[in-house]
PDB file of C-alpha atoms and ligand atoms in Angstrom:
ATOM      1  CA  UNK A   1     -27.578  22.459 -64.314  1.00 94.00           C
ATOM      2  CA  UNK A   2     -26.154  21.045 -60.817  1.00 97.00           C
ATOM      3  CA  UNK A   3     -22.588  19.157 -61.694  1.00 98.00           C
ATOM      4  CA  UNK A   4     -21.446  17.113 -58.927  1.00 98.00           C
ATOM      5  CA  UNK A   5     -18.027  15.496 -58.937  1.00 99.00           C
ATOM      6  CA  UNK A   6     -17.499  12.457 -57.050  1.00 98.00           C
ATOM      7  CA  UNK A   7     -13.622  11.915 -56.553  1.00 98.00           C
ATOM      8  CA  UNK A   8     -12.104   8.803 -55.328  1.00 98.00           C
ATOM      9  CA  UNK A   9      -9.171   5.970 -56.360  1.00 97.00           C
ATOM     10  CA  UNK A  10     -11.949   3.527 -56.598  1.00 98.00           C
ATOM     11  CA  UNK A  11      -9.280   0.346 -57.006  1.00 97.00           C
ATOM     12  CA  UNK A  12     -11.995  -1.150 -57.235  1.00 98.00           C
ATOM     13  CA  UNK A  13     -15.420   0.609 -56.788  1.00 98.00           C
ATOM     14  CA  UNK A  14     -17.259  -0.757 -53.616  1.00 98.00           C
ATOM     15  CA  UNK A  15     -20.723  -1.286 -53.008  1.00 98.00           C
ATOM     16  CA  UNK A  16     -20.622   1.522 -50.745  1.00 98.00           C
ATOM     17  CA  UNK A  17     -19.206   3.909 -53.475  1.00 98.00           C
ATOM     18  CA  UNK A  18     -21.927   3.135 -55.922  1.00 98.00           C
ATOM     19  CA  UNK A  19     -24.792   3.345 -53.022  1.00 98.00           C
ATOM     20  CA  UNK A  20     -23.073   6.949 -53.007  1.00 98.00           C
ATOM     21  CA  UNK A  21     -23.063   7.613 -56.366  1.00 98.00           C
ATOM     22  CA  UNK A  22     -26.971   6.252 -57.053  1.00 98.00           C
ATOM     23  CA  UNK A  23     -28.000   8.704 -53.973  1.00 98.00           C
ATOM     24  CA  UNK A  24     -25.921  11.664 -55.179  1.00 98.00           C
ATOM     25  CA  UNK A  25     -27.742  11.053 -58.843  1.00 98.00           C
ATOM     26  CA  UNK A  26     -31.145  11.491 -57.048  1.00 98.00           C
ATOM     27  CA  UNK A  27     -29.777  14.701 -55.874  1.00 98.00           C
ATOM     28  CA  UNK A  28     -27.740  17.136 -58.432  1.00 98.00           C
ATOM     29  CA  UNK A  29     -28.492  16.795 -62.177  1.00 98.00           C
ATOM     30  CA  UNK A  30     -25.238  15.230 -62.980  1.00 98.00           C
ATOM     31  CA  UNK A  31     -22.853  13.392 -61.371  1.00 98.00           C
ATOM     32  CA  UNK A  32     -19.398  13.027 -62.718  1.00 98.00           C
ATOM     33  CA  UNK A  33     -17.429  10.333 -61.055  1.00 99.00           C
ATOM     34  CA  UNK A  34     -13.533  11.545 -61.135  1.00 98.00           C
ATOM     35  CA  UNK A  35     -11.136   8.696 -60.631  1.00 98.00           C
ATOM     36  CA  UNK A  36      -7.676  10.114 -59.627  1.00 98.00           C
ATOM     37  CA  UNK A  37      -4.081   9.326 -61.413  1.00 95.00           C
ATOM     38  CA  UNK A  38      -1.648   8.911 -58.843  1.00 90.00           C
ATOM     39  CA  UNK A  39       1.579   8.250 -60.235  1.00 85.00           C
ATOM     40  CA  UNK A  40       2.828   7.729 -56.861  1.00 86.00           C
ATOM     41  CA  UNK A  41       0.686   4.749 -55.803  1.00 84.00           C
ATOM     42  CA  UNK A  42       0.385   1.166 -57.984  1.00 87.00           C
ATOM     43  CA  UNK A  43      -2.693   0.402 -57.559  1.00 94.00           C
ATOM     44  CA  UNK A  44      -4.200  -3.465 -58.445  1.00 96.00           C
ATOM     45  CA  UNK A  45      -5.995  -2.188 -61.770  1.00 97.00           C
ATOM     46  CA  UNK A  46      -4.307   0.567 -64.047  1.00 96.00           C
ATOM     47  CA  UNK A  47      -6.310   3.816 -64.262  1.00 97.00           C
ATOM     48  CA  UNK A  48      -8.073   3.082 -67.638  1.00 97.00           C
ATOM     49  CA  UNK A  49      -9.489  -0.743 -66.146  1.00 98.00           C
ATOM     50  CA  UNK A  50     -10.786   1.469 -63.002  1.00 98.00           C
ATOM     51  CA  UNK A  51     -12.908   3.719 -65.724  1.00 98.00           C
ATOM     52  CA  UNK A  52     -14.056   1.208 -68.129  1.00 98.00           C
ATOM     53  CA  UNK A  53     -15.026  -1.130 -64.689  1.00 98.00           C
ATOM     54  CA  UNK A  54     -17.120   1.967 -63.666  1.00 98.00           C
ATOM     55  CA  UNK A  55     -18.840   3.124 -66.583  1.00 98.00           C
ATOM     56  CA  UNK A  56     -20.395  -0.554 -66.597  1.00 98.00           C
ATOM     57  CA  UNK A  57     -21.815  -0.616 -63.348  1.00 98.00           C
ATOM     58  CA  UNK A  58     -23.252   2.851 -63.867  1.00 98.00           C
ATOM     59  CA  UNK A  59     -24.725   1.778 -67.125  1.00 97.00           C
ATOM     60  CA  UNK A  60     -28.059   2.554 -65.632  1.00 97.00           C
ATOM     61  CA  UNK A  61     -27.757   6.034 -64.625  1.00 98.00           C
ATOM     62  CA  UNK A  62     -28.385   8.723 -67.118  1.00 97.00           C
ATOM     63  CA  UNK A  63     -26.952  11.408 -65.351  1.00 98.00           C
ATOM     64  CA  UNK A  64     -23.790   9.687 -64.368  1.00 98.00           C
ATOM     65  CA  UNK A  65     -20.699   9.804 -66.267  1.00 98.00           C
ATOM     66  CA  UNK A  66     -16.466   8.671 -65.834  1.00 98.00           C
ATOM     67  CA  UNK A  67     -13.973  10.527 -66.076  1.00 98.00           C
ATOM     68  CA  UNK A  68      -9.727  10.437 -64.860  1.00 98.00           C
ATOM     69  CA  UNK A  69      -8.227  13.354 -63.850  1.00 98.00           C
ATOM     70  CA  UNK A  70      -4.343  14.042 -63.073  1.00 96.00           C
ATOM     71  CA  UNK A  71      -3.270  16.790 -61.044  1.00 96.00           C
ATOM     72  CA  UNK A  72      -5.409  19.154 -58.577  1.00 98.00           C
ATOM     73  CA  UNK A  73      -8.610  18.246 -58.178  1.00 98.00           C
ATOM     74  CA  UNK A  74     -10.278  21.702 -58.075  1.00 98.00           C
ATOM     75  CA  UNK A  75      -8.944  22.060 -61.252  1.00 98.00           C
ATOM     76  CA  UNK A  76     -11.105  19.119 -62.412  1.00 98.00           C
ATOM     77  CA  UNK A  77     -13.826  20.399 -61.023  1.00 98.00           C
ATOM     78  CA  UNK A  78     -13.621  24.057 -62.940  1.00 98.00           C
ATOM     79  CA  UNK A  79     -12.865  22.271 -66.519  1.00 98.00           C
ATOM     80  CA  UNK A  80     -15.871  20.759 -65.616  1.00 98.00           C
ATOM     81  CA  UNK A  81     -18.134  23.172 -64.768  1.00 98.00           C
ATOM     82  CA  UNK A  82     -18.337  22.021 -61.467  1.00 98.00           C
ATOM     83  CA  UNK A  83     -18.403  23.695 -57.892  1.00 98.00           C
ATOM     84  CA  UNK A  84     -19.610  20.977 -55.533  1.00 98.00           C
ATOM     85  CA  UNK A  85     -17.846  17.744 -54.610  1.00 98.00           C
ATOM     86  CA  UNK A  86     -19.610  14.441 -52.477  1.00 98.00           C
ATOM     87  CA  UNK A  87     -17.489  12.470 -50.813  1.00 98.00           C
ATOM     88  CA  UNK A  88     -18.958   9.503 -48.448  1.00 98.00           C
ATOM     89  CA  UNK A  89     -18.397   9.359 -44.417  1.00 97.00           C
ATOM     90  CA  UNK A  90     -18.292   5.951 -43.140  1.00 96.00           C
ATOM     91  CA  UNK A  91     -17.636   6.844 -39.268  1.00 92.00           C
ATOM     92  CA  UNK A  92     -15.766   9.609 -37.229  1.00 92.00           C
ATOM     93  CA  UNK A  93     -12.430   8.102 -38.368  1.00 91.00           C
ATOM     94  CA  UNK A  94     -13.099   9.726 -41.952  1.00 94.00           C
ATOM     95  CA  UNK A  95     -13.852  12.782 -40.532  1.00 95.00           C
ATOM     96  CA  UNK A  96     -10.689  14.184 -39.692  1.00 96.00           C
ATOM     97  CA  UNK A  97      -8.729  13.657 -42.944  1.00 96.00           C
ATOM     98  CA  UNK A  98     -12.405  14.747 -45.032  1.00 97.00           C
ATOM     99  CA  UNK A  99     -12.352  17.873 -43.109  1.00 97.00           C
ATOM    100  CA  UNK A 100      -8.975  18.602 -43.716  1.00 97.00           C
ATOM    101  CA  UNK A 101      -9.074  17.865 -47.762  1.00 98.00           C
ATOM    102  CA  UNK A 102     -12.567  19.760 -47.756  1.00 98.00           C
ATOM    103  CA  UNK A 103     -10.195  22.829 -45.875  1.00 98.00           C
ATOM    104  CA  UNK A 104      -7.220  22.715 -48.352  1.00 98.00           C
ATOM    105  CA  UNK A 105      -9.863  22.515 -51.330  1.00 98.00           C
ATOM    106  CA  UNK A 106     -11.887  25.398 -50.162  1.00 98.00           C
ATOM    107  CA  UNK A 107      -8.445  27.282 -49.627  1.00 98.00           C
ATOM    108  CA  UNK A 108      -7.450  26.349 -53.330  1.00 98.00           C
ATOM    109  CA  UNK A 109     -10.810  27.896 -54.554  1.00 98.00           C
ATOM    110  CA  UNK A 110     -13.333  29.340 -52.545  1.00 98.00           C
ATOM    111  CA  UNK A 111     -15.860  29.135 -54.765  1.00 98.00           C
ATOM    112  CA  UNK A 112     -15.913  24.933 -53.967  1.00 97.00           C
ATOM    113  CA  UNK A 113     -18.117  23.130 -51.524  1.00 98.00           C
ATOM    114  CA  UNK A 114     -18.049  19.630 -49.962  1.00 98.00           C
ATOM    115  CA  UNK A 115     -21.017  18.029 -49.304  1.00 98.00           C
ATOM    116  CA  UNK A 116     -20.629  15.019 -47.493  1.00 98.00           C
ATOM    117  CA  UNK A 117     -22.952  12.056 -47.172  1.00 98.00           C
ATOM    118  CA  UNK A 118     -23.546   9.242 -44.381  1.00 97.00           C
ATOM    119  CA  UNK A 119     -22.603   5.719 -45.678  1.00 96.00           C
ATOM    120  CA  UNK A 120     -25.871   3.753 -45.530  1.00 97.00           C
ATOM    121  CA  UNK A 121     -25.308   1.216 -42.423  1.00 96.00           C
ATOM    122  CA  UNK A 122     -24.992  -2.149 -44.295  1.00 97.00           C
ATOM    123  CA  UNK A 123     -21.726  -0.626 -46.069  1.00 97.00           C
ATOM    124  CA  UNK A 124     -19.693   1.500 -43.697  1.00 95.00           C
ATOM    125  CA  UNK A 125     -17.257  -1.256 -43.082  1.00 96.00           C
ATOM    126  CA  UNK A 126     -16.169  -1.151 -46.398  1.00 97.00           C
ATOM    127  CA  UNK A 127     -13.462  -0.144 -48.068  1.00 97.00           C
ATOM    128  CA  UNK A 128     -11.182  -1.098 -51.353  1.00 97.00           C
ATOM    129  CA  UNK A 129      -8.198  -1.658 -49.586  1.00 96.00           C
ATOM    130  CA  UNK A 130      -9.861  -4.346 -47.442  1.00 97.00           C
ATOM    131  CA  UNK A 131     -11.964  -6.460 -50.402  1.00 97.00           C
ATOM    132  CA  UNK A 132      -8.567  -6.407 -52.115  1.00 97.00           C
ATOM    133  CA  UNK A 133      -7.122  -8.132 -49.044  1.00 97.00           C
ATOM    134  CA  UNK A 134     -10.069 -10.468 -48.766  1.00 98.00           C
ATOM    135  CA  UNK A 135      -9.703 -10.988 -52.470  1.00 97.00           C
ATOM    136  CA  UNK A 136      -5.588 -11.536 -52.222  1.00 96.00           C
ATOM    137  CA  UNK A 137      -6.558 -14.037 -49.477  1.00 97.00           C
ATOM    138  CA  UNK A 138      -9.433 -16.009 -51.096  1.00 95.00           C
ATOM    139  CA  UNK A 139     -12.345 -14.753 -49.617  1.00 97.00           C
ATOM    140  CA  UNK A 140     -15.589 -14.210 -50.939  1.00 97.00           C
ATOM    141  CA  UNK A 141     -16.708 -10.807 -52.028  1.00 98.00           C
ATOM    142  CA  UNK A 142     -19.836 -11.186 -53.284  1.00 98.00           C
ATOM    143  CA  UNK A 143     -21.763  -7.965 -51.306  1.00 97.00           C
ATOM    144  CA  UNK A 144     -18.721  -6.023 -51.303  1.00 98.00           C
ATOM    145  CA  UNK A 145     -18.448  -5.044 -54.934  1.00 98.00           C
ATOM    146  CA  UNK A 146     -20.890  -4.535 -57.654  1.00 98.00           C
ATOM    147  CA  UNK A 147     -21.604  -8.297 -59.068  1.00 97.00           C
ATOM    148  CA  UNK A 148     -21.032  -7.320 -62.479  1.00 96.00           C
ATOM    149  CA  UNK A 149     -17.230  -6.943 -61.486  1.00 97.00           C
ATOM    150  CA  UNK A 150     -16.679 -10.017 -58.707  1.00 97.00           C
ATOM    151  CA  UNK A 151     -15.061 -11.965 -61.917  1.00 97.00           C
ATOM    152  CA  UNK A 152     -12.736  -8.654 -62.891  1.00 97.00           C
ATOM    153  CA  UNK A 153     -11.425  -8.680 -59.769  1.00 97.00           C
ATOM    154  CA  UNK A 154     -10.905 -12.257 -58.984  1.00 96.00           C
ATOM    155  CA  UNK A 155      -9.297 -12.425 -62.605  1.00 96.00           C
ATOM    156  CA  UNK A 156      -6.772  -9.725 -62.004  1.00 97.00           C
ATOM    157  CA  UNK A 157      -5.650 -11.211 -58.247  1.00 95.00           C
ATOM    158  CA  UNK A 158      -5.155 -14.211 -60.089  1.00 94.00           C
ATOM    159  CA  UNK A 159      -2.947 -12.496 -63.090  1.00 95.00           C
ATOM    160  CA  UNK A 160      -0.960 -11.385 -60.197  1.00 90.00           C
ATOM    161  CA  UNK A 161      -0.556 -14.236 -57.416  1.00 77.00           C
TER     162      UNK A 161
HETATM  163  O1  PNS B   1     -10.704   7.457 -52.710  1.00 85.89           O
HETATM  164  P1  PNS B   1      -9.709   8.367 -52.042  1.00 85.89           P
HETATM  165  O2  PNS B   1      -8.316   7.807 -52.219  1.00 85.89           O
HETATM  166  O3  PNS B   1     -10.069   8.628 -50.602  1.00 85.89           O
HETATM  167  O4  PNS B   1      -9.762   9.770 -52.814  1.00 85.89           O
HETATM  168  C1  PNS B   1      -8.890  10.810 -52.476  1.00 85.89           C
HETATM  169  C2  PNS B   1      -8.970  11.989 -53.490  1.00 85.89           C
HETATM  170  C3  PNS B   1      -8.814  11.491 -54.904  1.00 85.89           C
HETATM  171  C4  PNS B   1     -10.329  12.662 -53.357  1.00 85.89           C
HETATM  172  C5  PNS B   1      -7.853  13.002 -53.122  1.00 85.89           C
HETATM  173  O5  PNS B   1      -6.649  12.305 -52.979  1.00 85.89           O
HETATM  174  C6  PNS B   1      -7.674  14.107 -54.157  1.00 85.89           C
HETATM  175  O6  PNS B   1      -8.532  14.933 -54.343  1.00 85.89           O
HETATM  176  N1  PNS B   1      -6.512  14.114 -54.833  1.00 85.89           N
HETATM  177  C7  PNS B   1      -6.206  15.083 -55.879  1.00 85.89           C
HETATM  178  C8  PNS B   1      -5.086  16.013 -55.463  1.00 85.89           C
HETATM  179  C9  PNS B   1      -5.622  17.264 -54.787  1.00 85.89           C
HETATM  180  O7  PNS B   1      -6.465  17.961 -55.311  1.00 85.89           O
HETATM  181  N2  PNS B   1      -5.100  17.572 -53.569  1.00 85.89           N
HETATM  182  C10 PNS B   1      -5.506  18.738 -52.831  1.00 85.89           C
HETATM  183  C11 PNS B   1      -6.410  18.416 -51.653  1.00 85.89           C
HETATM  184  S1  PNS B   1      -5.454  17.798 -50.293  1.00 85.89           S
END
């Protein structure tokens, strides 16, 4: 049984992270989806919103499951029987930071691999920081995020303006 983890901040999940996560299903028997707890950084939904807002839009994969994880993330990966990571690659301006991370990972355990997979096209211009501002500022988002969670987001900018 292949375990993947797919680690991210996903405040909020993008289109482009759950085109990653519906590929990544096609290709390893599981995938977990790790959402990190960073005490250092407030994000615009707390860490439990971020998991319950996930395990709705992957409703429809079997093999896909949420979890939150504090802490190291190849740690994670062992209590979870995992030794292979995805993470997504929008352009060459991911690269260099992915290739470091995948570097200091593989340096904290060995035994871990990074596989990393192209954004599709229609999405590699997106990220969460930028719907949030597009949100903040009024825009529209529909395309951006899963549709199921255009009124969670629009709620919580409002809770906040
Ligand atoms: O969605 P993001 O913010 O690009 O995800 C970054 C993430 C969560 C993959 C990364 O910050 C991470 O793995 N953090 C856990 C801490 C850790 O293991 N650090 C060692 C590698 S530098």
């Amino acid at each position: 049984m292949k375990v993947a983890v797919y680690p991210g901040s996903f405040d909020p999940i993008t289109n482009g992270h759950l085109d990653i996560i519906k590929r990544s299903s096609r290709v390893f028997d599981k995938v977990l989806v790790g959402v990190l707890v960073n005490p250092d950084k407030k994000g615009l939904f707390t860490i439990d919103e971020r998991v319950d807002i996930i395990k709705r839009v992957v409703l429809p994969y079997d093999n896909v499951s949420v979890k939150s994880f504090n802490g190291l993330l190849v740690d994670f990966m062992r209590e979870n029987n995992s030794n292979v990571m995805i993470r997504g690659l929008r352009s060459v301006a991911d690269f260099e930071y992915e290739l470091q991370t995948s570097l200091m990972n593989k340096k904290l355990d060995p035994g871990i691999e990074t596989v990393f997979m192209m954004t599709s096209s229609e999405f590699s211009f997106l990220s969460s920081s930028s719907i949030k501002q597009v949100a903040f500022l009024g825009g529209c988002i529909k395309g951006l995020v899963p549709d199921e969670i255009i009124s969670d987001v629009a709620k919580k900018v409002k809770s906040i303006k």
